[in-house]
Coordinates of C-alpha atoms in Angstrom, one line a residue:
Chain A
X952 CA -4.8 23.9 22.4
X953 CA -2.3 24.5 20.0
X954 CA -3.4 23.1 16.6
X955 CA -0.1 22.1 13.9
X956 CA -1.1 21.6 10.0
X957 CA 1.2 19.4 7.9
X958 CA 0.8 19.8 4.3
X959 CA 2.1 16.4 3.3
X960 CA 0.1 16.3 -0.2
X961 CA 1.6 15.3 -3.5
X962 CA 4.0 12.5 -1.6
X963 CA 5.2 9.4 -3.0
X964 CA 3.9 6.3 -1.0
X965 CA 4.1 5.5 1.3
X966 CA 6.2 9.2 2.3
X967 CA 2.7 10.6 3.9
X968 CA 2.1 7.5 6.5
X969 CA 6.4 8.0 7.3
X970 CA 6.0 11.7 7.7
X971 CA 2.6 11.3 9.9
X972 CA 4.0 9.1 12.2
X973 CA 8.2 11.2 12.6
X974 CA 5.5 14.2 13.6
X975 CA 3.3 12.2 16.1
X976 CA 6.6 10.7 17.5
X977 CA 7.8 14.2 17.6
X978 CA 5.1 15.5 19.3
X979 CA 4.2 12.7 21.7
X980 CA 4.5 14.8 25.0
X981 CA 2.2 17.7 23.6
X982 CA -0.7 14.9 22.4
X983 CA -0.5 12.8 25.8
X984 CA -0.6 16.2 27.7
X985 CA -3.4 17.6 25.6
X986 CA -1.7 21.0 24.4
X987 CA -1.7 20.4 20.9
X988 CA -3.5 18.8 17.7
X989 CA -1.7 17.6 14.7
X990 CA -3.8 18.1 11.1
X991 CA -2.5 16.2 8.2
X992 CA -3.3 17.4 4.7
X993 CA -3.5 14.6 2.4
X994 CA -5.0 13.5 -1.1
X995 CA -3.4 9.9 -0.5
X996 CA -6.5 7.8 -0.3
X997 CA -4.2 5.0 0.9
X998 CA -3.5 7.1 4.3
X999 CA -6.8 7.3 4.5
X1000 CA -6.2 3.8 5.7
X1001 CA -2.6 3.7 7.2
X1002 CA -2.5 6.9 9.5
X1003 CA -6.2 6.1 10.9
X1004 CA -4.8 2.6 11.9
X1005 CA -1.5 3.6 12.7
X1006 CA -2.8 6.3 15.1
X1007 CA -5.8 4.0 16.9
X1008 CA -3.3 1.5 17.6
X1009 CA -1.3 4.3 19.3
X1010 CA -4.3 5.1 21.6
X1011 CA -4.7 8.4 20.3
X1012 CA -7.7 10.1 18.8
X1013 CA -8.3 10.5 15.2
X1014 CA -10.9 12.3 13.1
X1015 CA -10.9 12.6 9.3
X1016 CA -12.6 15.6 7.1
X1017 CA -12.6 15.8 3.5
X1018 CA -12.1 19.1 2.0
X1019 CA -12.6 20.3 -1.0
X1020 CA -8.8 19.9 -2.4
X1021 CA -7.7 16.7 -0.1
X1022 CA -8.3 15.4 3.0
X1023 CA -7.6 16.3 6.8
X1024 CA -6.8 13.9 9.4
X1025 CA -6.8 15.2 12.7
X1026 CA -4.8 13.5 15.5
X1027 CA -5.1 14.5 19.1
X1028 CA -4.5 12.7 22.6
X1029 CA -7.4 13.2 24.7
X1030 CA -8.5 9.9 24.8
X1031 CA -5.6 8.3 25.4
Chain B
X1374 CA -8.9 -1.4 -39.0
X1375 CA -10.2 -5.4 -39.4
X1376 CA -12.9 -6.3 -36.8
X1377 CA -10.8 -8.8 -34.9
X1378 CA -8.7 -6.1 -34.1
X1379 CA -12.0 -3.7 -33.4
X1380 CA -13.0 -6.5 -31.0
X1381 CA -9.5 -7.0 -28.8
X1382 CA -9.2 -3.4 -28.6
X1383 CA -12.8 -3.0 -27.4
X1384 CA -12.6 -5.7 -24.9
X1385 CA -9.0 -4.6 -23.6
X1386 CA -10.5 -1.1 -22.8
X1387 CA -13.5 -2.4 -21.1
X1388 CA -11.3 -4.3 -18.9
X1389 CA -8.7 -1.4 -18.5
X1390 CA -11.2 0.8 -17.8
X1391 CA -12.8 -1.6 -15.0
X1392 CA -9.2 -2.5 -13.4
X1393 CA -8.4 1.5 -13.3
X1394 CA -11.3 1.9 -11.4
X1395 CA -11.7 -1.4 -9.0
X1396 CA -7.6 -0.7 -8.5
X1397 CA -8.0 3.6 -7.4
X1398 CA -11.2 3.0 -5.0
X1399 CA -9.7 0.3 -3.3
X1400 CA -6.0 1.1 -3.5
X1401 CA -5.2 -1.9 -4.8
X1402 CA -1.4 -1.2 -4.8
X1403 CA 0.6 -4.4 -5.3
X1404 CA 4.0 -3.1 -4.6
X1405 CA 3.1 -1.2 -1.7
X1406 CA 1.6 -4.5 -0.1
X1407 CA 5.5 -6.2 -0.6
X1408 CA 7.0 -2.7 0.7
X1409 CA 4.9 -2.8 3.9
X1410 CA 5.8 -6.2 4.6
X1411 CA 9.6 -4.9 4.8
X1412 CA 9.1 -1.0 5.4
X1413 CA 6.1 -1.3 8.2
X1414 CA 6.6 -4.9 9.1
X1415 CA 2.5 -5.0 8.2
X1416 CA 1.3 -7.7 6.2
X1417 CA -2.8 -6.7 5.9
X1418 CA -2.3 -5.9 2.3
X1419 CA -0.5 -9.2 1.0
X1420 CA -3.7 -11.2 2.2
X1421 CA -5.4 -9.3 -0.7
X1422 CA -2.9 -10.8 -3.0
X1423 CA -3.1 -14.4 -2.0
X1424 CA -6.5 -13.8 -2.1
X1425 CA -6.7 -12.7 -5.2
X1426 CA -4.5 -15.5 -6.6
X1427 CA -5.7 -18.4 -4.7
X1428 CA -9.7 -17.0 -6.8
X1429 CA -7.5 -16.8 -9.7
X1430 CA -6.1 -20.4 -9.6
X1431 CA -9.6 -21.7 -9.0
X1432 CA -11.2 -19.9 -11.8
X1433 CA -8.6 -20.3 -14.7
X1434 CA -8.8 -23.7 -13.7
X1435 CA -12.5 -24.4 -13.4
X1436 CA -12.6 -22.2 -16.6
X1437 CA -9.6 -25.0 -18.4
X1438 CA -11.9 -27.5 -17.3
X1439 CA -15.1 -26.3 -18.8
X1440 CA -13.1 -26.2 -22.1
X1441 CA -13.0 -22.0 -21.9
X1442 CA -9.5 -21.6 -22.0
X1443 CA -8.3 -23.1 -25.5
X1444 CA -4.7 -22.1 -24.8
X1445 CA -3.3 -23.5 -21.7
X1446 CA -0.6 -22.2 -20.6
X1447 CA -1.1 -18.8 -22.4
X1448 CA 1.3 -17.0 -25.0
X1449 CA 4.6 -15.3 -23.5
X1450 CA 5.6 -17.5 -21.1
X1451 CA 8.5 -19.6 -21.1
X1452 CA 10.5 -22.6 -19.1
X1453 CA 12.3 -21.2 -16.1
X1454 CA 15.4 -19.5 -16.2
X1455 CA 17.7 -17.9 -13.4
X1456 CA 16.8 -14.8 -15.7
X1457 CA 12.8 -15.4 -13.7
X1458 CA 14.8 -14.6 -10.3
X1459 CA 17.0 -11.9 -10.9
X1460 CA 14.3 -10.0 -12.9
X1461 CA 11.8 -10.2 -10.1
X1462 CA 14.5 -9.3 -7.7
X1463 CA 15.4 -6.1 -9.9
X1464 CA 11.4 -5.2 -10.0
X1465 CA 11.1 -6.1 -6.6
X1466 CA 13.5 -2.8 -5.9
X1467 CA 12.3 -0.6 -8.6
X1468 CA 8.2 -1.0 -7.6
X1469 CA 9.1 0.4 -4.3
X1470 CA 11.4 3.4 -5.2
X1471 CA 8.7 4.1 -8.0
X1472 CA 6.0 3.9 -5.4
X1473 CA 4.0 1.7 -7.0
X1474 CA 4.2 -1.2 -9.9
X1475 CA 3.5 -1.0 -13.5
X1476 CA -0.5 -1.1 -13.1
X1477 CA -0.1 0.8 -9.6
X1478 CA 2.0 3.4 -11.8
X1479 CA -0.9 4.1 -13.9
X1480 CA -4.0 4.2 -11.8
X1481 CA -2.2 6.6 -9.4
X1482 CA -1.2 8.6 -12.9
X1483 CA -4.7 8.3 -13.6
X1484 CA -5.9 9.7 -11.0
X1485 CA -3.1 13.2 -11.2
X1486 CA -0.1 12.0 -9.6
X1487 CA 3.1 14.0 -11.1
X1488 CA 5.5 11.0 -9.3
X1489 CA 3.9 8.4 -10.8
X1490 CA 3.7 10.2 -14.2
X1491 CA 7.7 10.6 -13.6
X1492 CA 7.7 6.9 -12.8
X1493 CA 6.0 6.0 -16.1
X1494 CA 8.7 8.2 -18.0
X1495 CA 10.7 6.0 -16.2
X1496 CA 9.2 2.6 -17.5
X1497 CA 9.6 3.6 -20.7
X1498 CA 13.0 4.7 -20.7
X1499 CA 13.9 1.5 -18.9
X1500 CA 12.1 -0.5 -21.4
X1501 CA 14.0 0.6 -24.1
X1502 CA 17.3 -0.1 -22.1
X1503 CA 16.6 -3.4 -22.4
X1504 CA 16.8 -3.4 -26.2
X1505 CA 20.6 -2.0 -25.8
X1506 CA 21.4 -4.9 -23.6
X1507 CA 18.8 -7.9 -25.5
X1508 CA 21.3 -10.1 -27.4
X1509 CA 23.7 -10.5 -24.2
X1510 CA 20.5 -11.4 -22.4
X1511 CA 19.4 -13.3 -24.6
X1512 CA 21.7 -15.8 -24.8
X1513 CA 22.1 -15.7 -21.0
X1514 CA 18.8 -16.8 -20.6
X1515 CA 18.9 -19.4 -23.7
X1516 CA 22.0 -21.1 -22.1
X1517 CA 20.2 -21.0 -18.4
X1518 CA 17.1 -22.0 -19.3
X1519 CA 16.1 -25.7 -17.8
X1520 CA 13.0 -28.0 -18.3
X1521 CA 12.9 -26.7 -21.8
X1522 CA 9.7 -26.9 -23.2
X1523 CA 8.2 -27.0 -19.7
X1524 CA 6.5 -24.4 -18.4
X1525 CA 4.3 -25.5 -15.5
X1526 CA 4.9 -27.4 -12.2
X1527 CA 1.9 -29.7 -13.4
X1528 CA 3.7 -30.3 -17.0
X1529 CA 7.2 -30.6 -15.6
X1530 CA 6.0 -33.4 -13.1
X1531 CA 3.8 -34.9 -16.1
X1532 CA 0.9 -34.6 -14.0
X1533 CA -3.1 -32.9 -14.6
X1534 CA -3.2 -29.5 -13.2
X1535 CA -6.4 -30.0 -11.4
X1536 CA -4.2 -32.2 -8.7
X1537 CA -1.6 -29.0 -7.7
X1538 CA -4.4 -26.6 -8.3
X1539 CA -6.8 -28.8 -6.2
X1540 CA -4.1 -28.7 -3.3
X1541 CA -2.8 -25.2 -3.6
X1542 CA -6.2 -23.8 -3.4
X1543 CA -7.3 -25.8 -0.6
X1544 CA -3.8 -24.3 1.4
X1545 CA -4.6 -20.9 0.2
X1546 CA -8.4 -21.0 1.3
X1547 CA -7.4 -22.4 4.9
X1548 CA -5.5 -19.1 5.3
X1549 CA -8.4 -17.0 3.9
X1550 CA -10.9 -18.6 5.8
X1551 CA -8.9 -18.0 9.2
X1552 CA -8.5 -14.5 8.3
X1553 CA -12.3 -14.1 7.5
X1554 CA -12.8 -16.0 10.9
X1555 CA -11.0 -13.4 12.5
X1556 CA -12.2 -10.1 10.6
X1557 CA -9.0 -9.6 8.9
X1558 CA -10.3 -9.2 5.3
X1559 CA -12.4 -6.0 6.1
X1560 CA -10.7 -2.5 6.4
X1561 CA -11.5 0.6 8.2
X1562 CA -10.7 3.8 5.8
X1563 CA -11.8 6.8 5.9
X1564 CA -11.5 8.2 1.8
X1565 CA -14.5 8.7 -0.3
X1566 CA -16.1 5.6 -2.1
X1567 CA -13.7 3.2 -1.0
X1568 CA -14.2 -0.1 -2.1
X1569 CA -12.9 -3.1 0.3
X1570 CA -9.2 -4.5 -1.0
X1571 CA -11.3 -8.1 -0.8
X1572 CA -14.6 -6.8 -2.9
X1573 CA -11.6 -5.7 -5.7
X1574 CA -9.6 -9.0 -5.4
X1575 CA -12.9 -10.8 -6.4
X1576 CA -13.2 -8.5 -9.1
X1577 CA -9.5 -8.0 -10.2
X1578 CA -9.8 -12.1 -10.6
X1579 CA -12.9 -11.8 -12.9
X1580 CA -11.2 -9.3 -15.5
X1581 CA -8.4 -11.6 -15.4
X1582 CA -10.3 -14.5 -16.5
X1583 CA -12.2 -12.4 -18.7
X1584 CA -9.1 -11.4 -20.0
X1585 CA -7.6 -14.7 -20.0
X1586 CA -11.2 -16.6 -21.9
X1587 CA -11.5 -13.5 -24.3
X1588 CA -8.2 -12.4 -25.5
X1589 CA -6.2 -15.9 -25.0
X1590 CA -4.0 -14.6 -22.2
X1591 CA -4.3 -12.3 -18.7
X1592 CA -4.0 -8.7 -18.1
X1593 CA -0.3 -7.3 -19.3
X1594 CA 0.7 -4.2 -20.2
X1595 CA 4.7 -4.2 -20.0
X1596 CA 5.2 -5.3 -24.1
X1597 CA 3.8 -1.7 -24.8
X1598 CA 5.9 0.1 -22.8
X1599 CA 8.8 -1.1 -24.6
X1600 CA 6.9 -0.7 -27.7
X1601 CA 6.1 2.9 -26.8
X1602 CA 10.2 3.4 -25.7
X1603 CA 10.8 1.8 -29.6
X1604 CA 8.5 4.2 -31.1
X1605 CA 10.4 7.4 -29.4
X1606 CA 13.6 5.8 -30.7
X1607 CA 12.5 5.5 -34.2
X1608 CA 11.9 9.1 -34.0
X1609 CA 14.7 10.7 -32.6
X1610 CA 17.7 8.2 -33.3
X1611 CA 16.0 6.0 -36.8
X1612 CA 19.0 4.7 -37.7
X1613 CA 20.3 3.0 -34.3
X1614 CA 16.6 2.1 -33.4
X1615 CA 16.3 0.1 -36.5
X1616 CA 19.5 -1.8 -36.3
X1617 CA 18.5 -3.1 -32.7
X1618 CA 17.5 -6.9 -33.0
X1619 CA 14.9 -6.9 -30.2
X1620 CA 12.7 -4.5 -32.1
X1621 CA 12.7 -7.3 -34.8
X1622 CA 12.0 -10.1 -32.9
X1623 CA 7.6 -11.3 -32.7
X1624 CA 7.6 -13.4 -29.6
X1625 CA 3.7 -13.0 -29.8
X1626 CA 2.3 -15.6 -32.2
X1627 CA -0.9 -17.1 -31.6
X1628 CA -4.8 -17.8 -32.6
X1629 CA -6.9 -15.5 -31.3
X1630 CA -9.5 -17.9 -28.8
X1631 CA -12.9 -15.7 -29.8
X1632 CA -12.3 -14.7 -33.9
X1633 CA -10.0 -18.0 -34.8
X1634 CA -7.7 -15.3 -36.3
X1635 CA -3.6 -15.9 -36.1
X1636 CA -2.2 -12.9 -34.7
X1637 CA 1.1 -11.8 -34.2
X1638 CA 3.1 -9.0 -32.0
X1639 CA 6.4 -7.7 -30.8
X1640 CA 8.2 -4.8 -28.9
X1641 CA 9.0 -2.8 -32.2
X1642 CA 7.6 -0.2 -33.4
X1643 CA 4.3 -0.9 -35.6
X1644 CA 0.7 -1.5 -34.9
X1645 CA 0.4 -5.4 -34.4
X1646 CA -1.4 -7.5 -31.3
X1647 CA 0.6 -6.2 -28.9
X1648 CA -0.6 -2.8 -29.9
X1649 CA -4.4 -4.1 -30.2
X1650 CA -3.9 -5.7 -26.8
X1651 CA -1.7 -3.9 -24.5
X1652 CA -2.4 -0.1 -25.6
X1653 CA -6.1 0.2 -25.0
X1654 CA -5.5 -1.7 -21.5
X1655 CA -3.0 0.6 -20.4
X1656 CA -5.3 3.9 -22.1
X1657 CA -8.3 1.7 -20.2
X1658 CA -6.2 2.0 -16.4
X1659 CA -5.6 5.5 -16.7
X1660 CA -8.9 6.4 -17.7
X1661 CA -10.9 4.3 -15.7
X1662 CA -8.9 5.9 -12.8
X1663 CA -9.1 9.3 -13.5
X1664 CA -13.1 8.8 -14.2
X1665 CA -13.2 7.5 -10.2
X1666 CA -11.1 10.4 -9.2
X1667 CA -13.4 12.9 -11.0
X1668 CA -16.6 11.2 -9.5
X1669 CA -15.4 11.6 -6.2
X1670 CA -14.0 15.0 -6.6
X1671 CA -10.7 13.8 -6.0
X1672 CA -8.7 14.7 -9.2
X1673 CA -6.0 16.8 -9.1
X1674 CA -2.5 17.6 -10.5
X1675 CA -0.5 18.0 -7.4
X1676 CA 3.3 19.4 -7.8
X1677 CA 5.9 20.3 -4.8
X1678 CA 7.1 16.4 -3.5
X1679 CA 10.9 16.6 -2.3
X1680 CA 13.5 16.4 -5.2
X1681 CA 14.5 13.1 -3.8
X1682 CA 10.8 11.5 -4.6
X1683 CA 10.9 12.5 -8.3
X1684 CA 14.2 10.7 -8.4
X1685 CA 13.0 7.7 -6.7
X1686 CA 10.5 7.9 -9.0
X1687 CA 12.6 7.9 -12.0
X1688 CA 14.9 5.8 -10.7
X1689 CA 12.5 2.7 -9.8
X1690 CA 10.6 3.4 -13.2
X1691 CA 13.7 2.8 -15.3
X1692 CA 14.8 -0.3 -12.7
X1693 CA 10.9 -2.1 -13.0
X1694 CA 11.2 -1.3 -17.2
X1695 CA 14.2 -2.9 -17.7
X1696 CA 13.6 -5.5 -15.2
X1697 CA 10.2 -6.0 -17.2
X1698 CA 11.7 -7.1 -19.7
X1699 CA 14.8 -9.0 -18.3
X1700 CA 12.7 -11.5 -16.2
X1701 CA 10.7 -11.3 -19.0
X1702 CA 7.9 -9.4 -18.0
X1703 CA 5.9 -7.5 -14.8
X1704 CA 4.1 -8.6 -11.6
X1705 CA 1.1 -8.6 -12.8
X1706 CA 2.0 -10.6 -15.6
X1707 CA 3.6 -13.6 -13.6
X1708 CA 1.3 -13.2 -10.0
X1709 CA -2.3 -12.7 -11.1
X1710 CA -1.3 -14.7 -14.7
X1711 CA 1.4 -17.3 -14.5
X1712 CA 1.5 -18.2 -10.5
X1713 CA -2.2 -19.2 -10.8
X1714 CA -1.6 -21.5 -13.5
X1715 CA 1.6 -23.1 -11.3
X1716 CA 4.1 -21.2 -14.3
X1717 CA 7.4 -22.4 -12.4
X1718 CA 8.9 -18.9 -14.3
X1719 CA 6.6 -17.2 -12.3
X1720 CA 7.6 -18.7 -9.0
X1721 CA 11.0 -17.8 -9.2
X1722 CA 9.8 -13.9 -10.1
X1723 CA 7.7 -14.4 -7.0
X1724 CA 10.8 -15.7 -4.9
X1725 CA 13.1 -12.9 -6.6
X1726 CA 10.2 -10.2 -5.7
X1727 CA 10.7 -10.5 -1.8
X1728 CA 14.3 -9.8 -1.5
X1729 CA 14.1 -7.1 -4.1
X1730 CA 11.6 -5.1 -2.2
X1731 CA 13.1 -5.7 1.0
X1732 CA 16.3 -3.9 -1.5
X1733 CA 14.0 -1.3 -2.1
X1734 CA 12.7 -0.6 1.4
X1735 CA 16.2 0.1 2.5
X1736 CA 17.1 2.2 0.3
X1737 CA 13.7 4.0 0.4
X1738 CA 14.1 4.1 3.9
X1739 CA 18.0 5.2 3.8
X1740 CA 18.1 7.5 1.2
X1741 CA 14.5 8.7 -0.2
X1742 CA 13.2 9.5 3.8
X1743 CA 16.3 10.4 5.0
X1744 CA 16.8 13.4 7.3
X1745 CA 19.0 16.4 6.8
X1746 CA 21.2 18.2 9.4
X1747 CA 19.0 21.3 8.9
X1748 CA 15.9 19.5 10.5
X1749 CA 14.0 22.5 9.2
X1750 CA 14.4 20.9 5.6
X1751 CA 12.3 18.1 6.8
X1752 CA 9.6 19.4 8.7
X1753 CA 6.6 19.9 7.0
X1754 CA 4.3 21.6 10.5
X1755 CA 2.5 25.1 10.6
X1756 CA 1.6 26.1 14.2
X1757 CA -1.9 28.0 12.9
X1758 CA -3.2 29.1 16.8

């Protein structure tokens, strides 16, 4: 599986949630076929919230780590 | 110093420091709850704010009636004016290119954000604008102004308060009850320490009474901006900052509720009650923010957002600073202050708010997210395997 990391800290809100969801538009055929993950680096607490949301209610999978800079929220289509 | 004044700017930063923090853990961002509503089509976030004026409405009021509240309404605001409208349509438009109001401006500053720190710039420089334009405003609002010497819906139909509040709250609680019914108040999030948006509307609505029972009035902060812009001025261009009338003017006169003490403040430069007030509540947001941010290791300084963001930044700072002052005064001011009270000023700079940020959405959307041509300019991936 191919694995793709956005760096979308330091954004004005709510730019990271926009940006999150062009990419997971942009990359729908990869995350319903499986053949790729999409990372989101973030230190917006408030898409903490949004992208999470935004994402279940797209049917895809979502898991969230934070690191020691920001925050990495992991989007992938196997359950979908 | 005198000890009235030790005791305002003591409470202010207490209740600075508290907002700052209740505001960053739950990301309590009022302008962002407008912009979703036009920008995402999501209106999750608003419930927070009806929520957290429909507890404010019942508390000021229970509060009036338990004889806590000696002035009623409070200092600084005035009989409605077109002026209520077009301001809160113009803040409306600047809170979302700024990315956030003129509280949401500082907790986010608080907590390391350059943008918001440009935004803030912004606020100032916008506030000091106004002072250029005051004495055509001025007399723009003095000719527009009706129900003079009204200020409230309860005063202008010569009726008790408790009836509209009674009735308002009863709607508003209807609405919260169905969305507690149906799980709608709690939200899933995933960042450290967050605190629910519902748990901080509870709390946001104590400070403000606390506010309102301790210094006379509710949280503001907008007074100090322009009061910070007037102190730059005097600086760097004395003789043209003196010579402005606004900087004269002490729209702030009242008796202090807790020490019985008159006190008196305006937007030029000078320590006075505005300074006592409104400085240690805005030094209070940042702080308290930048304390939650540090306890949750999530302080940090971050530089490298599009050139477009910095000027949306800008751009909606000096828009909300001049609107600030041309509606007179900020959201916070006229939701979580005047709308619970029924101030008919602050309805209208509810009912200019909407269209403004639905202004601001567009153009967010339109210009600030836009795409290039070169799609490489936009895309922000990194295949790593």
């Amino acid at each position: 599986m191919n694995l793709i990391k956005f760096d979308i800290r330091s954004q004005i809100c709510p730019a990271t949630l926009l940006i999150a969801l062009k990419e997971i538009n942009r990359h729908t055929q990869s995350l319903e076929e499986g053949t790729v993950k999409l990372v989101f680096l973030t230190d917006n607490r408030d898409a903490l919230t949004t992208i999470p949301e935004s994402v279940t209610n797209m049917g895809y999978s979502v898991n969230v780590i934070k690191d020691e800079n920001c925050y990495s929220i992991e989007v992938s289509g196997g359950e979908r | 110093m005198d000890n009235h004044y030790a005791l305002i700017i003591g409470i202010c930063l207490v209740l600075g420091l508290l907002s700052g923090a209740v505001m960053y853990l739950s990301d309590f961002c009022i302008a962002g709850m407008f912009r979703d509503l036009f920008l995402l089509r999501r209106t999750v976030m608003l419930r927070y704010l009806v929520l957290l004026v429909v507890l404010s409405m019942m508390l000021f009021e229970l509060a009036r009636q338990m004889g806590f509240l000696t002035l009623y309404p409070f200092p600084l605001l005035y009989s409605p004016t077109p002026a209520n409208l077009i301001g809160g349509f113009l803040f409306g438009t600047g809170m979302v290119l700024a990315g956030g109001c003129v509280v949401g401006t500082l907790y986010k500053m608080g907590s390391g954000s350059v943008l918001s720190a440009v935004a803030f710039i912004g606020l100032i420089a916008g506030s000091g604008l106004y002072a250029e334009i005051q004495p055509f405003w001025a007399s723009f609002v003095k000719s527009t102004t009706f129900f003079q010497g009204k200020i409230t819906i309860p005063q202008m139909l010569g009726i008790s308060p408790l009836i509209p509040i009674s009735l308002s709250s009863v709607f508003g609680l209807y609405f919260i009850s169905l969305w507690y019914k149906d799980r709608k108040l709690v939200r899933i999030s995933y960042a450290k320490g967050y605190l629910q948006p519902w748990k901080a509307a509870l709390l946001l609505s104590l400070i403000g009474l606390s506010s309102y029972a301790l210094i006379g009035m509710p949280l503001g902060v907008t007074t100090s901006y322009t009061k910070l812009a007037a102190y730059i001025g005097s600086v760097l261009f004395k003789e043209h900052t003196d010579g402005l009338a606004y900087y004269h003017t002490l729209p702030l006169k009242y008796v202090h509720p807790l020490s019985g003490i008159r006190l008196q403040g305006g937007p030029g430069p000078g320590f006075d009650a505005i300074s006592a007030i409104q400085f240690p509540l805005v030094a209070g947001i940042v702080l308290g923010s930048a304390a939650s941010a540090a306890w949750l290791k999530e302080f940090r300084i971050p530089f490298g957002a599009p050139i477009r963001q910095y000027v949306s930044a800008l751009s909606g700072g000096v828009i909300m600073g001049l609107a600030s002052r041309m509606a007179p005064t900020c959201n916070v001011w006229h939701l979580l202050g005047g709308l619970p009270i029924l101030a008919a000023s602050s309805v209208l700079f509810l009912l200019g708010l909407f269209p403004g940020a639905w202004l601001g959405s567009r153009i967010f959307a339109g210009l600030v997210m836009k795409e290039r041509r070169n799609d490489q300019d936009v895309y922000y991936g990194e295949e790593i395997r």
